[in-house]
CSV table of C-alpha atoms and ligand atoms in Angstrom, one decimal:
chain,number,residue,atom,x,y,z
A,1,MET,CA,3.7,-17.8,27.6
A,2,ARG,CA,4.9,-14.5,26.1
A,3,ASN,CA,6.2,-15.1,22.6
A,4,PHE,CA,4.1,-14.1,19.6
A,5,THR,CA,4.6,-14.0,15.9
A,6,LEU,CA,2.5,-11.8,13.5
A,7,ILE,CA,1.7,-12.2,9.9
A,8,THR,CA,0.7,-9.2,8.0
A,9,LEU,CA,-1.3,-9.3,4.8
A,10,GLY,CA,-2.6,-6.6,2.5
A,11,CYS,CA,-1.8,-3.0,2.1
A,12,PRO,CA,0.8,-0.6,3.9
A,13,LYS,CA,-2.0,0.5,6.3
A,14,ASN,CA,-2.0,-3.0,7.7
A,15,ILE,CA,1.8,-2.9,8.1
A,16,VAL,CA,1.3,0.2,10.3
A,17,ASP,CA,-1.4,-1.4,12.3
A,18,SER,CA,0.7,-4.6,12.8
A,19,ARG,CA,3.7,-2.4,13.9
A,20,ASN,CA,1.5,-0.5,16.4
A,21,LEU,CA,0.2,-3.8,17.8
A,22,ILE,CA,3.7,-5.2,18.1
A,23,ASP,CA,4.7,-1.9,20.1
A,24,SER,CA,1.7,-2.3,22.5
A,25,LEU,CA,2.4,-6.1,23.1
A,26,THR,CA,6.1,-5.4,23.6
A,27,LYS,CA,5.3,-2.6,26.2
A,28,GLU,CA,3.2,-5.3,28.0
A,29,GLY,CA,6.1,-7.7,28.1
A,30,PHE,CA,5.4,-10.0,25.1
A,31,ILE,CA,8.2,-10.8,22.9
A,32,TYR,CA,8.0,-10.7,19.1
A,33,VAL,CA,9.6,-13.7,17.4
A,34,GLU,CA,10.0,-14.4,13.7
A,35,ASP,CA,10.1,-18.2,14.2
A,36,PHE,CA,6.8,-20.0,14.4
A,37,LYS,CA,8.6,-22.7,16.5
A,38,LYS,CA,9.2,-20.2,19.2
A,39,ALA,CA,5.7,-18.6,19.1
A,40,ASP,CA,3.0,-19.1,21.8
A,41,PHE,CA,0.6,-16.9,19.9
A,42,ILE,CA,0.1,-16.6,16.1
A,43,LEU,CA,-1.5,-13.4,15.0
A,44,ILE,CA,-2.7,-12.8,11.5
A,45,ASN,CA,-3.7,-9.3,10.2
A,46,THR,CA,-6.0,-10.1,7.3
A,47,CYS,CA,-7.0,-8.1,4.3
A,48,CYS,CA,-10.2,-8.4,2.1
A,49,PHE,CA,-9.9,-5.5,-0.3
A,50,ILE,CA,-10.2,-7.8,-3.4
A,51,GLU,CA,-10.7,-11.4,-4.1
A,52,ASP,CA,-7.0,-12.2,-4.3
A,53,ALA,CA,-6.3,-10.6,-0.9
A,54,LYS,CA,-9.1,-12.6,0.6
A,55,GLU,CA,-7.7,-15.8,-0.8
A,56,GLU,CA,-4.3,-14.9,0.4
A,57,SER,CA,-5.5,-14.2,4.0
A,58,ILE,CA,-7.5,-17.5,4.1
A,59,GLU,CA,-4.6,-19.5,2.8
A,60,GLU,CA,-2.4,-18.0,5.4
A,61,ILE,CA,-4.9,-18.8,8.2
A,62,LEU,CA,-5.3,-22.4,7.0
A,63,THR,CA,-1.5,-22.8,7.0
A,64,ALA,CA,-1.3,-21.5,10.5
A,65,ALA,CA,-4.1,-23.7,11.6
A,66,LYS,CA,-2.4,-26.7,10.2
A,67,PHE,CA,0.8,-26.0,12.2
A,68,LYS,CA,-1.0,-24.6,15.1
A,69,SER,CA,-0.6,-27.4,17.8
A,70,ASP,CA,-1.1,-25.8,21.2
A,71,ARG,CA,-0.6,-22.3,20.0
A,72,ILE,CA,-3.2,-19.6,20.3
A,73,LEU,CA,-4.4,-18.5,16.8
A,74,ILE,CA,-5.7,-15.0,16.7
A,75,VAL,CA,-7.1,-13.5,13.5
A,76,PHE,CA,-7.9,-9.8,13.1
A,77,GLY,CA,-8.2,-7.0,10.5
A,78,CYS,CA,-10.5,-6.4,7.6
A,79,LEU,CA,-11.4,-10.0,6.6
A,80,SER,CA,-12.0,-10.9,10.2
A,81,LYS,CA,-14.3,-7.9,10.7
A,82,ARG,CA,-16.2,-8.6,7.5
A,83,TYR,CA,-16.4,-12.4,7.5
A,84,GLY,CA,-15.8,-13.3,11.2
A,85,GLN,CA,-18.6,-15.6,11.6
A,86,GLU,CA,-17.8,-17.5,8.4
A,87,LEU,CA,-14.3,-17.8,9.3
A,88,LYS,CA,-14.9,-19.1,12.7
A,89,ARG,CA,-17.4,-21.7,11.2
A,90,GLU,CA,-15.1,-22.8,8.4
A,91,ILE,CA,-11.7,-22.7,10.4
A,92,PRO,CA,-12.5,-23.9,13.9
A,93,GLU,CA,-8.7,-23.8,14.8
A,94,ILE,CA,-9.0,-20.0,15.1
A,95,ASP,CA,-9.1,-19.3,18.8
A,96,VAL,CA,-10.4,-15.8,18.6
A,97,LEU,CA,-11.3,-13.1,16.1
A,98,PHE,CA,-11.0,-9.3,16.4
A,99,GLY,CA,-11.8,-6.6,14.0
A,100,ILE,CA,-10.0,-3.3,13.2
A,101,ASP,CA,-8.5,-1.0,16.0
A,102,ASP,CA,-8.9,-3.7,18.5
A,103,ASP,CA,-5.3,-3.5,19.9
A,104,SER,CA,-6.3,-3.0,23.5
A,105,LYS,CA,-8.7,-6.0,23.3
A,106,ILE,CA,-6.0,-8.2,21.7
A,107,VAL,CA,-3.5,-7.3,24.3
A,108,GLU,CA,-6.0,-7.9,27.1
A,109,TYR,CA,-7.0,-11.3,25.5
A,110,MET,CA,-3.3,-12.4,25.4
A,111,GLN,CA,-2.6,-11.3,29.0
A,112,ARG,CA,-5.2,-13.8,30.2
A,113,PHE,CA,-3.0,-16.7,29.3
A,114,LYS,CA,-0.4,-18.0,31.7
A,115,ASN,CA,2.4,-20.6,31.0
A,116,GLY,CA,2.3,-23.2,28.4
A,117,VAL,CA,4.3,-25.8,26.6
A,118,TRP,CA,5.0,-25.4,22.9
A,119,GLU,CA,6.8,-27.5,20.4
A,120,ASN,CA,7.7,-28.3,16.8
A,121,ILE,CA,6.3,-26.2,13.9
A,122,LYS,CA,7.7,-24.8,10.8
A,123,ASN,CA,9.5,-21.5,10.2
A,124,HIS,CA,7.4,-18.8,8.7
A,125,GLU,CA,9.0,-16.3,6.4
A,126,TYR,CA,8.0,-13.1,8.0
A,127,THR,CA,9.8,-10.2,6.5
A,128,GLU,CA,10.5,-7.4,8.8
A,129,GLU,CA,10.4,-3.8,7.4
A,130,PRO,CA,13.9,-3.0,6.2
A,131,PRO,CA,15.9,-0.2,8.1
A,132,SER,CA,15.4,2.2,5.2
A,133,TYR,CA,11.7,3.2,5.3
A,134,ARG,CA,8.6,3.3,7.4
A,135,TYR,CA,4.9,3.8,6.5
A,136,ILE,CA,3.1,6.3,8.5
A,137,LYS,CA,-0.6,6.2,8.6
A,138,ILE,CA,-2.1,9.7,8.7
A,139,ALA,CA,-5.8,8.8,8.6
A,140,GLU,CA,-8.2,6.0,9.2
A,141,GLY,CA,-11.2,5.1,7.1
A,142,CYS,CA,-12.7,6.7,4.0
A,143,SER,CA,-15.9,8.9,3.5
A,144,ARG,CA,-16.0,8.6,-0.3
A,145,LYS,CA,-18.6,6.5,-2.0
A,146,CYS,CA,-17.0,4.5,-4.7
A,147,THR,CA,-19.5,1.9,-5.6
A,148,PHE,CA,-17.0,-1.0,-5.9
A,149,CYS,CA,-15.4,-0.5,-2.6
A,150,VAL,CA,-15.9,-2.1,0.8
A,151,ILE,CA,-13.4,0.1,2.8
A,152,PRO,CA,-15.9,2.7,4.1
A,153,ASP,CA,-18.0,-0.1,5.5
A,154,ILE,CA,-15.1,-1.9,7.1
A,155,ARG,CA,-13.0,0.9,8.2
A,156,GLY,CA,-15.6,3.5,8.9
A,157,LYS,CA,-15.6,7.3,8.1
A,158,PHE,CA,-12.4,9.2,7.3
A,159,ARG,CA,-10.7,10.3,10.6
A,160,SER,CA,-7.4,12.2,10.5
A,161,ILE,CA,-4.8,11.2,13.0
A,162,ARG,CA,-3.6,14.0,15.3
A,163,PRO,CA,-0.7,15.9,13.8
A,164,GLU,CA,1.3,15.7,17.1
A,165,LYS,CA,1.1,11.9,16.9
A,166,ILE,CA,2.3,11.8,13.4
A,167,LEU,CA,5.1,14.4,13.9
A,168,LYS,CA,6.4,12.6,16.9
A,169,GLU,CA,6.4,9.2,15.1
A,170,VAL,CA,8.3,10.6,12.2
A,171,GLU,CA,10.8,12.4,14.4
A,172,ASP,CA,11.5,9.2,16.3
A,173,PHE,CA,11.9,7.2,13.1
A,174,ILE,CA,14.3,9.8,11.6
A,175,LYS,CA,16.3,9.8,14.8
A,176,SER,CA,16.6,6.1,14.6
A,177,GLY,CA,18.1,6.3,11.1
A,178,ILE,CA,15.1,5.7,8.8
A,179,LYS,CA,15.7,7.6,5.5
A,180,GLU,CA,12.3,7.5,4.0
A,181,ILE,CA,8.8,8.2,5.4
A,182,ILE,CA,5.8,7.1,3.4
A,183,LEU,CA,2.5,8.8,4.2
A,184,VAL,CA,-0.4,6.5,3.7
A,185,ALA,CA,-4.2,6.7,4.1
A,186,GLN,CA,-7.1,5.7,1.9
A,187,ASP,CA,-7.0,9.2,0.6
A,188,ILE,CA,-4.4,11.5,1.9
A,189,THR,CA,-5.9,14.5,0.2
A,190,GLN,CA,-8.7,14.4,2.8
A,191,TYR,CA,-6.2,14.8,5.6
A,192,GLY,CA,-7.3,17.6,8.1
A,193,LYS,CA,-10.9,18.0,6.9
A,194,ASP,CA,-11.9,17.2,10.5
A,195,LEU,CA,-9.1,19.2,12.0
A,196,ARG,CA,-10.2,22.8,11.7
A,197,GLY,CA,-7.8,24.6,9.4
A,198,TYR,CA,-4.9,22.0,9.6
A,199,THR,CA,-4.7,20.5,6.2
A,200,LEU,CA,-2.3,18.1,4.3
A,201,LYS,CA,-0.3,21.1,3.4
A,202,GLU,CA,0.2,22.1,7.0
A,203,LEU,CA,1.1,18.6,7.9
A,204,LEU,CA,3.7,18.5,5.0
A,205,LYS,CA,5.2,21.9,6.0
A,206,ASP,CA,5.7,20.6,9.6
A,207,LEU,CA,7.1,17.3,8.4
A,208,CYS,CA,9.5,19.1,6.2
A,209,GLN,CA,10.8,21.1,9.1
A,210,ILE,CA,12.1,18.0,10.8
A,211,ASN,CA,15.9,17.9,10.8
A,212,GLY,CA,17.5,15.1,8.9
A,213,ASP,CA,18.3,13.7,5.6
A,214,PHE,CA,15.2,11.8,4.6
A,215,TRP,CA,12.6,11.4,1.8
A,216,LEU,CA,8.9,11.9,2.2
A,217,ARG,CA,6.7,10.0,-0.1
A,218,LEU,CA,2.9,10.5,-0.6
A,219,LEU,CA,0.7,7.5,-1.4
A,220,TYR,CA,-2.8,7.7,-2.6
A,221,LEU,CA,-4.1,11.1,-3.7
A,222,TYR,CA,-7.7,11.4,-4.9
A,223,PRO,CA,-7.3,13.1,-8.4
A,224,SER,CA,-9.7,15.9,-8.1
A,225,ASP,CA,-8.1,17.2,-4.9
A,226,VAL,CA,-4.5,17.4,-6.1
A,227,ASP,CA,-4.5,21.2,-6.5
A,228,GLU,CA,-2.0,23.8,-7.6
A,229,LYS,CA,-0.9,24.8,-4.2
A,230,LEU,CA,-0.1,21.2,-3.2
A,231,LEU,CA,1.8,20.8,-6.4
A,232,GLN,CA,3.8,23.9,-5.8
A,233,PHE,CA,4.6,22.9,-2.4
A,234,ILE,CA,5.8,19.4,-3.5
A,235,LYS,CA,7.8,21.0,-6.4
A,236,GLU,CA,9.7,23.4,-4.0
A,237,SER,CA,10.3,20.9,-1.2
A,238,ASN,CA,13.6,19.1,-1.1
A,239,LYS,CA,12.3,16.3,1.1
A,240,ILE,CA,9.1,15.3,-0.7
A,241,VAL,CA,10.0,13.0,-3.6
A,242,LYS,CA,8.7,13.9,-7.0
A,243,TYR,CA,6.4,10.9,-7.1
A,244,LEU,CA,2.7,10.9,-7.1
A,245,ASP,CA,0.3,7.9,-6.6
A,246,ILE,CA,-3.0,8.9,-7.9
A,247,PRO,CA,-5.5,6.0,-8.4
A,248,LEU,CA,-7.8,6.9,-11.3
A,249,GLN,CA,-9.7,3.6,-11.7
A,250,HIS,CA,-10.9,4.2,-15.2
A,251,SER,CA,-10.7,6.8,-17.9
A,252,GLU,CA,-14.3,6.7,-19.4
A,253,ASP,CA,-16.9,9.0,-18.1
A,254,ARG,CA,-19.8,6.5,-18.1
A,255,ILE,CA,-17.7,4.0,-16.1
A,256,LEU,CA,-16.5,6.7,-13.7
A,257,ARG,CA,-20.0,7.8,-13.0
A,258,LEU,CA,-21.1,4.1,-12.4
A,259,MET,CA,-18.1,3.8,-10.0
A,260,GLY,CA,-19.2,6.9,-8.1
A,261,ARG,CA,-15.9,8.6,-8.9
A,262,ARG,CA,-15.5,12.3,-9.4
A,263,GLY,CA,-13.9,13.7,-12.6
A,264,SER,CA,-14.0,12.7,-16.3
A,265,ARG,CA,-11.5,11.7,-18.9
A,266,LYS,CA,-11.1,15.4,-20.0
A,267,GLU,CA,-10.5,16.5,-16.4
A,268,TYR,CA,-8.1,13.7,-15.7
A,269,LEU,CA,-6.0,14.6,-18.7
A,270,ARG,CA,-6.0,18.3,-17.8
A,271,LYS,CA,-5.0,17.5,-14.2
A,272,ILE,CA,-2.1,15.3,-15.5
A,273,ARG,CA,-1.0,18.1,-17.8
A,274,GLU,CA,-1.0,20.5,-15.0
A,275,ILE,CA,1.1,18.1,-12.8
A,276,LYS,CA,3.6,17.5,-15.4
A,277,GLU,CA,3.9,21.3,-16.1
A,278,ALA,CA,4.4,22.0,-12.4
A,279,ILE,CA,6.8,19.1,-11.8
A,280,PRO,CA,8.4,18.1,-15.1
A,281,GLU,CA,10.5,15.1,-13.5
A,282,VAL,CA,7.4,13.7,-11.7
A,283,ALA,CA,7.0,9.9,-11.6
A,284,LEU,CA,3.4,9.1,-11.8
A,285,ARG,CA,1.7,6.0,-10.6
A,286,SER,CA,-2.0,5.1,-11.0
A,287,SER,CA,-4.3,2.2,-10.6
A,288,PHE,CA,-7.2,1.0,-12.8
A,289,ILE,CA,-10.0,-1.5,-12.5
A,290,VAL,CA,-10.7,-3.7,-15.6
A,291,GLY,CA,-13.9,-5.5,-16.3
A,292,PHE,CA,-16.1,-3.2,-14.1
A,293,PRO,CA,-19.7,-4.2,-14.7
A,294,THR,CA,-21.0,-3.2,-18.3
A,295,GLU,CA,-17.5,-2.1,-19.4
A,296,THR,CA,-17.5,-2.5,-23.2
A,297,GLU,CA,-14.6,-3.5,-25.5
A,298,ASP,CA,-14.7,0.1,-26.9
A,299,GLU,CA,-14.5,1.6,-23.4
A,300,PHE,CA,-11.6,-0.8,-22.4
A,301,HIS,CA,-9.8,0.1,-25.7
A,302,ASN,CA,-10.3,3.8,-24.8
A,303,LEU,CA,-8.8,3.0,-21.5
A,304,LEU,CA,-5.7,1.6,-23.2
A,305,ASP,CA,-5.4,4.7,-25.4
A,306,PHE,CA,-5.6,6.8,-22.3
A,307,ILE,CA,-2.7,5.0,-20.5
A,308,GLU,CA,-0.8,5.3,-23.8
A,309,GLU,CA,-1.4,9.0,-24.0
A,310,VAL,CA,-0.5,9.7,-20.3
A,311,GLN,CA,2.6,7.4,-20.1
A,312,PHE,CA,2.4,6.5,-16.3
A,313,HIS,CA,5.7,5.4,-14.9
A,314,HIS,CA,3.9,2.7,-13.0
A,315,LEU,CA,0.5,1.3,-13.2
A,316,GLY,CA,-1.4,-1.2,-11.1
A,317,ALA,CA,-4.5,-3.0,-12.6
A,318,PHE,CA,-7.1,-5.0,-10.8
A,319,LYS,CA,-9.7,-7.2,-12.2
A,320,TYR,CA,-13.1,-6.0,-10.9
A,321,SER,CA,-14.0,-8.0,-7.9
A,322,ARG,CA,-17.6,-8.2,-6.9
A,323,GLU,CA,-17.9,-7.4,-3.3
A,324,GLU,CA,-21.1,-8.1,-1.2
A,325,GLY,CA,-22.6,-5.0,0.3
A,326,THR,CA,-21.4,-2.7,-2.4
A,327,ILE,CA,-23.6,-0.9,-4.9
A,328,ALA,CA,-21.7,-2.3,-7.9
A,329,TYR,CA,-22.5,-5.8,-6.7
A,330,HIS,CA,-26.0,-5.4,-7.7
A,331,LEU,CA,-25.3,-3.9,-11.2
A,332,LYS,CA,-26.4,-5.9,-14.2
A,333,GLY,CA,-23.8,-6.7,-16.9
A,334,GLN,CA,-21.2,-8.4,-14.8
A,335,ILE,CA,-18.2,-9.2,-16.9
A,336,PRO,CA,-17.2,-12.9,-17.3
A,337,GLU,CA,-14.0,-13.9,-15.6
A,338,ASN,CA,-12.2,-14.9,-18.9
A,339,ILE,CA,-12.8,-11.4,-20.4
A,340,LYS,CA,-11.5,-9.7,-17.2
A,341,GLU,CA,-8.5,-11.9,-17.3
A,342,ARG,CA,-7.8,-10.9,-21.0
A,343,ARG,CA,-8.2,-7.2,-20.3
A,344,TYR,CA,-6.0,-7.4,-17.3
A,345,PHE,CA,-3.3,-9.2,-19.4
A,346,ASP,CA,-3.7,-6.6,-22.2
A,347,ILE,CA,-3.4,-3.5,-19.9
A,348,MET,CA,-0.4,-4.9,-18.0
A,349,SER,CA,1.4,-5.9,-21.3
A,350,ARG,CA,0.8,-2.4,-22.7
A,351,GLN,CA,2.1,-0.9,-19.5
A,352,ALA,CA,5.2,-3.2,-19.5
A,353,LEU,CA,6.3,-1.4,-22.7
A,354,ILE,CA,5.7,2.0,-21.3
A,355,SER,CA,7.6,1.3,-18.1
A,356,LEU,CA,10.4,-0.1,-20.2
A,357,GLU,CA,10.6,3.0,-22.2
A,358,LYS,CA,10.5,5.1,-19.0
A,359,ASN,CA,13.2,3.0,-17.5
A,360,ARG,CA,15.3,3.4,-20.7
A,361,ASN,CA,15.2,7.1,-20.3
A,362,LEU,CA,16.9,6.7,-16.9
A,363,VAL,CA,20.0,4.9,-18.4
A,364,GLY,CA,23.2,7.1,-18.3
A,365,ARG,CA,21.8,9.4,-15.6
A,366,GLU,CA,22.8,9.6,-11.9
A,367,PHE,CA,20.3,9.4,-9.1
A,368,ASP,CA,20.2,9.2,-5.3
A,369,ALA,CA,19.3,5.6,-4.3
A,370,LEU,CA,18.1,4.3,-1.0
A,371,ILE,CA,19.3,0.8,-0.2
A,372,ASP,CA,16.6,-1.6,1.1
A,373,TYR,CA,18.5,-5.0,1.2
A,374,VAL,CA,22.1,-6.1,0.7
A,375,GLU,CA,23.1,-9.7,0.0
A,376,ALA,CA,26.5,-11.1,-0.9
A,377,ASP,CA,26.7,-10.0,-4.5
A,378,ILE,CA,23.8,-7.6,-5.0
A,379,ALA,CA,22.1,-4.7,-3.3
A,380,LEU,CA,18.5,-3.6,-4.0
A,381,GLY,CA,17.6,-0.1,-3.6
A,382,ARG,CA,15.0,2.4,-4.9
A,383,LEU,CA,15.2,5.8,-6.7
A,384,TYR,CA,12.7,8.6,-6.2
A,385,CYS,CA,10.5,6.9,-8.8
A,386,HIS,CA,10.2,3.7,-6.8
A,387,ALA,CA,7.8,3.2,-3.9
A,388,PRO,CA,8.7,-0.1,-2.0
A,389,GLU,CA,6.9,-3.3,-2.8
A,390,ILE,CA,4.8,-1.9,-5.6
A,391,ASP,CA,7.2,-0.4,-8.1
A,392,GLY,CA,10.5,-1.7,-9.4
A,393,VAL,CA,14.0,-1.6,-7.9
A,394,VAL,CA,17.5,-0.5,-8.8
A,395,MET,CA,19.9,-3.5,-8.6
A,396,ILE,CA,23.4,-2.7,-7.8
A,397,GLU,CA,26.0,-5.5,-8.3
A,398,ASN,CA,29.1,-5.9,-6.1
A,399,PRO,CA,27.8,-3.9,-3.3
A,400,LEU,CA,31.0,-4.0,-1.4
A,401,ASN,CA,30.5,-2.2,2.1
A,402,LEU,CA,26.9,-1.0,1.3
A,403,LYS,CA,24.4,-1.4,4.1
A,404,ALA,CA,20.6,-1.4,4.1
A,405,GLY,CA,19.4,2.1,5.0
A,406,GLN,CA,22.1,3.9,3.3
A,407,LYS,CA,21.6,6.6,0.6
A,408,VAL,CA,24.1,6.5,-2.4
A,409,LYS,CA,24.6,7.8,-5.8
A,410,VAL,CA,24.1,5.3,-8.7
A,411,LEU,CA,24.5,5.6,-12.4
A,412,ILE,CA,21.8,3.7,-14.2
A,413,THR,CA,23.3,1.3,-16.7
A,414,GLU,CA,20.5,-1.0,-17.9
A,415,ALA,CA,16.7,-0.9,-18.1
A,416,TYR,CA,14.2,-3.8,-17.8
A,417,ASP,CA,10.3,-3.8,-17.8
A,418,TYR,CA,10.1,-2.9,-14.2
A,419,ASP,CA,13.6,-2.7,-12.7
A,420,VAL,CA,16.8,-1.0,-13.6
A,421,LYS,CA,20.4,-1.8,-12.9
A,422,GLY,CA,23.1,0.6,-11.8
A,423,VAL,CA,26.7,1.0,-10.6
A,424,LEU,CA,27.8,3.1,-7.6
A,425,VAL,CA,29.2,6.4,-8.6
B,501,LIG,S1,-11.6,6.6,-2.2
B,501,LIG,FE1,-13.0,5.2,-3.0
B,501,LIG,S2,-11.8,3.3,-3.5
B,501,LIG,FE2,-10.5,4.6,-2.2
B,501,LIG,S3,-11.1,3.8,-0.1
B,501,LIG,FE3,-12.4,5.4,-0.4
B,501,LIG,S4,-14.3,4.4,-1.2
B,501,LIG,FE4,-12.6,3.0,-1.5
């Protein structure tokens, strides 16, 4: 009884946790299988950041429960940590629940099982990470106090991961042929605050010293902590892609204060101007919450004007999700679901036009592209302005001998709302 399959839901940080767990289990002699039919253990790494993520996790657990047969169903991660008792009560097919950072307990639990007989079951589509990029988690938890967010409660205070561990992990990936390293944490600008003098800049300097042809991408920077020195370093580095993901959450001062976020509309506009001046080719991504309690129509329209003024390359919008245990949960003036839905639709359709325009500006120009997937007649890759899974892609027809993980030059020929099309140069 050694085979296990693992389903990962949620953010890139969960992907990293799952990969680490797979490594630990493999070292202990367990075998990872993609096929449900061959698995003795089904592990589900859950997410509960927003309502949609919770629903997806629950659906996935229910599906696994339905096809479980004699297999052992193990659920862990954020949802399990937060709603463990409820899950166990509602889905008795779950054999055991773990929280976050419980790898050794999961390994120990699985080791207790001996041989068993396993049959039938459906295939599950588990997509492995492609051979082109890897997420590297550089910190755990978050110490900020955004009033809508459950992460600090679930994942605890911000803790930087030791630089030696990060550097070793990155070196190993680069040696194995990975061409893009994506640094993630709830807020990477906090990196090193607990490491006595070793900050994000030192980490980036050390990472840029690693030999090899690879891109470094930075995800999730807290706006007020993106400073001039960091921008200068990014500008001068030939490894860090000129792409910044800075979640702003809103543009209006009153709402930002209610959200417990630092900064104001004026400061955000100034920061974005500084970024664009320092790195003119920068691709900016941000995320915003619509329908936060008490958000008025005027404030929402001001938010639309703000995104029009800034012209982000990519934008993610979330309908405010009322999370138990948060300060915002208790705010009066919760916005009805149909209004949130409409605001979500409005902001996304406005952004679609902006993204299309940004993509049109790429047409006729040549870029390096990193290939993620190759099929018979099309390859999917990404340019510097595309983070995997959240942004668009570059589609390349007739890929001939292209392989996933390869870097190539492409000429962009067509633009769509989110994706672009190109030909090999
Ligand atoms: S910065 Fe705010 S929104 Fe992001 S994880 Fe921390 S508390 Fe949550």
